[in-house]
mmCIF file of C-alpha atoms and ligand atoms in Angstrom:
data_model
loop_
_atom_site.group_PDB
_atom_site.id
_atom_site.type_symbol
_atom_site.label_atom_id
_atom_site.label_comp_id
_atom_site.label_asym_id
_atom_site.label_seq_id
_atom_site.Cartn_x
_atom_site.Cartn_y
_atom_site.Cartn_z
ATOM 1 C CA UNK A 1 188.095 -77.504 185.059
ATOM 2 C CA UNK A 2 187.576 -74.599 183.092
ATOM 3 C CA UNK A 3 188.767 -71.268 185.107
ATOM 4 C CA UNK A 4 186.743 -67.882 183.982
ATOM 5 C CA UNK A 5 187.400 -64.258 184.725
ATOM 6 C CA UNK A 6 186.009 -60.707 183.993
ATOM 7 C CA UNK A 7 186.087 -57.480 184.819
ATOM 8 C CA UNK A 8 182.703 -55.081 185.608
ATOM 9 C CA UNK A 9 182.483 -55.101 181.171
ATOM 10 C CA UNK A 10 182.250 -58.547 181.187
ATOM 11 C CA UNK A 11 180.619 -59.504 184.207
ATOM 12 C CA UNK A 12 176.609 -60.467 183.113
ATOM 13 C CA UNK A 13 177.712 -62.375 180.197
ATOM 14 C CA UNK A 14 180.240 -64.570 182.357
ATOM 15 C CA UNK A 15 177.513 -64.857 184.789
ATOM 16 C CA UNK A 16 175.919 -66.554 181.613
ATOM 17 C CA UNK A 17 178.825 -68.887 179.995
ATOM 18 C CA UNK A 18 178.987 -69.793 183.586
ATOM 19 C CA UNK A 19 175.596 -71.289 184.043
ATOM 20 C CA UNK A 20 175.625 -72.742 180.197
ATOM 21 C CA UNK A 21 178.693 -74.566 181.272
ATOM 22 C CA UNK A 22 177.678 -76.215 184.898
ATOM 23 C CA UNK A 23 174.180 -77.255 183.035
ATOM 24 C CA UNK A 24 176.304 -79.008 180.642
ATOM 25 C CA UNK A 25 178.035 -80.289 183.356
ATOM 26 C CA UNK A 26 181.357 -79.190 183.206
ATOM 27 C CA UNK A 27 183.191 -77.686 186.258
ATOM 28 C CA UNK A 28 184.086 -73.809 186.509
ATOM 29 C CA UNK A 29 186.087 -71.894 188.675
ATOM 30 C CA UNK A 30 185.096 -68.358 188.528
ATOM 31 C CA UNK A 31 187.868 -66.303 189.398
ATOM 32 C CA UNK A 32 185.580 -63.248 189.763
ATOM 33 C CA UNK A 33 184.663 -60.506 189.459
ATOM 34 C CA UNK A 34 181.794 -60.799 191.232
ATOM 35 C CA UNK A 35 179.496 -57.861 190.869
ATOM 36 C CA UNK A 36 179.565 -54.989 188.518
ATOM 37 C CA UNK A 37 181.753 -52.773 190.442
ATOM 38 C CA UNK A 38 184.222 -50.696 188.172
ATOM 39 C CA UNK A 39 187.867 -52.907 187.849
ATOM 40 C CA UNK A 40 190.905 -52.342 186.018
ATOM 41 C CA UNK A 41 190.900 -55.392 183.695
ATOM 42 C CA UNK A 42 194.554 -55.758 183.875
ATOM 43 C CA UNK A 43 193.852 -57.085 187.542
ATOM 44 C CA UNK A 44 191.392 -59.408 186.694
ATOM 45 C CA UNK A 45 193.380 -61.340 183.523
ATOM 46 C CA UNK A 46 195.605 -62.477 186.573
ATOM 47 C CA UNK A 47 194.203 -65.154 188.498
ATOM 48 C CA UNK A 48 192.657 -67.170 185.555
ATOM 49 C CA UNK A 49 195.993 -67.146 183.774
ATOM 50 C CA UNK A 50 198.195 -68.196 186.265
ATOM 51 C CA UNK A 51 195.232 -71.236 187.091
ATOM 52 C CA UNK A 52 195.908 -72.446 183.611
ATOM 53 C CA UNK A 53 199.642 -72.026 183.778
ATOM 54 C CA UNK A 54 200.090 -73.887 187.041
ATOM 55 C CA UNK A 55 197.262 -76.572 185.227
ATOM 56 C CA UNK A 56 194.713 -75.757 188.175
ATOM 57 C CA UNK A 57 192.624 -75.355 184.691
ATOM 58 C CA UNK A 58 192.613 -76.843 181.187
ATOM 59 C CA UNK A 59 191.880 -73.270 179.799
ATOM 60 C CA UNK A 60 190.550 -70.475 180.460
ATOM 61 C CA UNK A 61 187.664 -67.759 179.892
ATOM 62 C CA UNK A 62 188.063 -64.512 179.923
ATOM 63 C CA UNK A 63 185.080 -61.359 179.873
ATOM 64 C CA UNK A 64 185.753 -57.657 179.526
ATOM 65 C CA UNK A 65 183.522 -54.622 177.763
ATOM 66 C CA UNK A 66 185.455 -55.336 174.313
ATOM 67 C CA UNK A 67 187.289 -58.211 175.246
ATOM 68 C CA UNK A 68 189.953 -56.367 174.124
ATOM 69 C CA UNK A 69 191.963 -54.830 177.101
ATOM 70 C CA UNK A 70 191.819 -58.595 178.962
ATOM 71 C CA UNK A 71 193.269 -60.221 175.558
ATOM 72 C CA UNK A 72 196.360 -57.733 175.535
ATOM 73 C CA UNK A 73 196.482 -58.120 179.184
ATOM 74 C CA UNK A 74 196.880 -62.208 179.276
ATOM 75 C CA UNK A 75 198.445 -62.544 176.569
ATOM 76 C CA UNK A 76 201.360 -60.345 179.101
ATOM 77 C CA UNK A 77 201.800 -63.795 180.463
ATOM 78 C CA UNK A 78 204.415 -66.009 179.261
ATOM 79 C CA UNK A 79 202.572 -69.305 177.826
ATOM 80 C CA UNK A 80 199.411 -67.812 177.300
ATOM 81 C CA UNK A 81 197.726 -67.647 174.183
ATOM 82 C CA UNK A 82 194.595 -65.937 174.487
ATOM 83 C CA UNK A 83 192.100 -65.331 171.659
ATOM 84 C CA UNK A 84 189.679 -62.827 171.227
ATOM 85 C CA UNK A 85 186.635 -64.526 169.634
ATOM 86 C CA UNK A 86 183.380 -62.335 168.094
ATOM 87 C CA UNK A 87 182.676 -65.240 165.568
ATOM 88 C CA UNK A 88 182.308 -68.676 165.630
ATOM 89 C CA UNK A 89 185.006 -69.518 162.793
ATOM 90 C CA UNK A 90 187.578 -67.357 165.219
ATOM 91 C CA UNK A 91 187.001 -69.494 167.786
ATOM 92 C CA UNK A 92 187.280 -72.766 165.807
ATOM 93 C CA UNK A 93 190.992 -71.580 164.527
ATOM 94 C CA UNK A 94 191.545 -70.843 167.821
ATOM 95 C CA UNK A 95 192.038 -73.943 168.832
ATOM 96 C CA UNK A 96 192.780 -75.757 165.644
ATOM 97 C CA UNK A 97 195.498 -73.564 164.561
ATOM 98 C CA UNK A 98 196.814 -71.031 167.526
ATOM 99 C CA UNK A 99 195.856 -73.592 170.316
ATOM 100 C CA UNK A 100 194.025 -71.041 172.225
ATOM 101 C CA UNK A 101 194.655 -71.894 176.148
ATOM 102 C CA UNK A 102 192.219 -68.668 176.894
ATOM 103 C CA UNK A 103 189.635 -67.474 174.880
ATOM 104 C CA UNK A 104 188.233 -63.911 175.500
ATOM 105 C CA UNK A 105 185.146 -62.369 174.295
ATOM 106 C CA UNK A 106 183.446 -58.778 174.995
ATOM 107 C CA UNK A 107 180.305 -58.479 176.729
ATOM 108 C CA UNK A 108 179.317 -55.598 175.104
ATOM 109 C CA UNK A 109 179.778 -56.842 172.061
ATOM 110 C CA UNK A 110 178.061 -60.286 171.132
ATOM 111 C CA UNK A 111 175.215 -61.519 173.138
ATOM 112 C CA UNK A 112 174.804 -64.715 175.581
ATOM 113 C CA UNK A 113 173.357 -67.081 172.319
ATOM 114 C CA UNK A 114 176.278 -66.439 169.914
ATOM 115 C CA UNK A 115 178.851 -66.620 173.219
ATOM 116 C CA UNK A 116 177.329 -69.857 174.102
ATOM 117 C CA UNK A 117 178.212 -71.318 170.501
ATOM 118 C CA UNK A 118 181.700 -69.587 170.810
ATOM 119 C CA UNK A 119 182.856 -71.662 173.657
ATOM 120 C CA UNK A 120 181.343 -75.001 172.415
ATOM 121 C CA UNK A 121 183.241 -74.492 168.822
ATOM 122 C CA UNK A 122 186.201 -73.942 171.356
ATOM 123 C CA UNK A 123 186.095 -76.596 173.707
ATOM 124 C CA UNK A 124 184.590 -79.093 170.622
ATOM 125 C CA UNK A 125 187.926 -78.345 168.348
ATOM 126 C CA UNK A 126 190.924 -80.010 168.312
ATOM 127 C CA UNK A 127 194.913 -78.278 167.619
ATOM 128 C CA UNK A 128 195.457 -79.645 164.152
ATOM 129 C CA UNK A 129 199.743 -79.746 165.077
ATOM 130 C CA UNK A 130 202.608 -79.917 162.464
ATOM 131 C CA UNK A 131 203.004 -76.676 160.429
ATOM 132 C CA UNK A 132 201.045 -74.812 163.320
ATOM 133 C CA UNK A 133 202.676 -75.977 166.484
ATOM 134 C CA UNK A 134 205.801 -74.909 164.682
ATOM 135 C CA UNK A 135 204.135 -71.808 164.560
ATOM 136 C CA UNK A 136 203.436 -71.660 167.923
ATOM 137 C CA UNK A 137 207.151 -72.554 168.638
ATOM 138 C CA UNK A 138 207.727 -69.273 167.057
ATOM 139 C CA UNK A 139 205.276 -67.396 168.986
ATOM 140 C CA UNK A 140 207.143 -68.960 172.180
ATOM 141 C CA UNK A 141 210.716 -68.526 170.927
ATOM 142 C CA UNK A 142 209.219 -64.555 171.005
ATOM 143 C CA UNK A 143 208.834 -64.638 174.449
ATOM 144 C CA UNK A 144 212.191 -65.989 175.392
ATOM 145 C CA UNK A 145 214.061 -63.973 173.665
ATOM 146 C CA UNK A 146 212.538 -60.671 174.299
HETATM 147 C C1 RB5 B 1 185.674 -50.907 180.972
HETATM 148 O O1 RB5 B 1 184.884 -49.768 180.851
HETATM 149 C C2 RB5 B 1 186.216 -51.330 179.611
HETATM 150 O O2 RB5 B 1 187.185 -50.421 179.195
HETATM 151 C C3 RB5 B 1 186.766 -52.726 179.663
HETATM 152 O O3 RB5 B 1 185.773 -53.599 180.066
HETATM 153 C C4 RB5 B 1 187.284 -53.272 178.354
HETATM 154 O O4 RB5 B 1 186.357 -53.110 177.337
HETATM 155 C C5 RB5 B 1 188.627 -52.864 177.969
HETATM 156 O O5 RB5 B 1 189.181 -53.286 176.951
#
C-alpha cells in the first residue's frame, strides 16, 4: 500500500497520482487533504509518515505548492527519508542511492504527465546498497545523536 498526503498546494495533482496509481492497480491510502481548503503543511506530512513508519505503507507520497515545506517537514521524522523530486533522474537516485521511503513533489511546479513518470521511476528502482546504505547509516547515526 502506498500512503499519500497533501496539503491545499498539492491537493489536484494528488487527486491525479491517485487515480494513475488505482488504474494501475496498486492500492492507496490517501491520508487527505481532501479539498482545497488552506492547511498548514506541517499538519499534513504527519499521518503519511507515521503509516510508513509503523509499515501500514511501503512508502509514501507526499503533495504541497513547492513540495518544499512537506519535504522539510517529514523529513522532522526520525526514519524518514523523503525526497523532493522535479525530475525524473531525482527520483531514480532516490531510490537507488538515498532509499527514498517518501517522495514529495510540488503541485505547482511540474504537471500531472511528468509526476506520473516521477513515481513510476520511483516505485520501478531498486536501492543499489553497499557504499550507499553506509551512507544512509550516517544519515541515521545524525538523528540519534542529535
Ligand atoms: C501553501 O500556500 C504553500 O506555501 C505550500 O503548499 C508549500 O508550497 C510550502 O512549501
Amino acid at each position: 500500500m502506498i500512503a499519500i498526503g497533501s496539503d491545499h498546494g498539492g491537493f489536484e495533482l494528488k487527486n491525479h497520482v491517485k487515480k494513475y496509481l488505482e488504474d494501475k492497480g496498486i492500492e492507496v491510502h490517501d491520508y487527505g487533504v481532501y479539498n482545497e481548503d488552506s492547511v498548514d503543511y506541517p499538519d499534513c506530512a504527519g499521518p503519511v509518515c507515521r503509516a510508513v513508519l509503523n509499515k501500514d505503507a511501503e512508502c509514501g507520497i507526499l503533495f504541497c505548492g513547492t513540495g518544499i515545506g512537506i519535504s522539510i517537514a517529514a523529513n522532522k521524522y526520525k526514519g524518514i527519508r523523503a525526497a523532493l523530486c522535479s525530475d525524473v533522474y531525482s527520483a531514480k537516485m532516490a531510490k537507488e542511492h538515498n532509499d527514498a521511503n517518501v517522495i514529495c513533489m510540488g503541485g505547482r511546479v511540474i504537471g500531472r504527465e511528468l509526476a506520473f513518470m516521477i513515481v513510476d521511476e520511483w516505485l520501478g528502482a531498486q536501492h543499489q546498497g553497499g557504499r550507499h546504505s553506509q551512507r544512509i547509516a550516517k544519515i541515521h547515526a545524525i538523528e540519534e545523536n542529535q
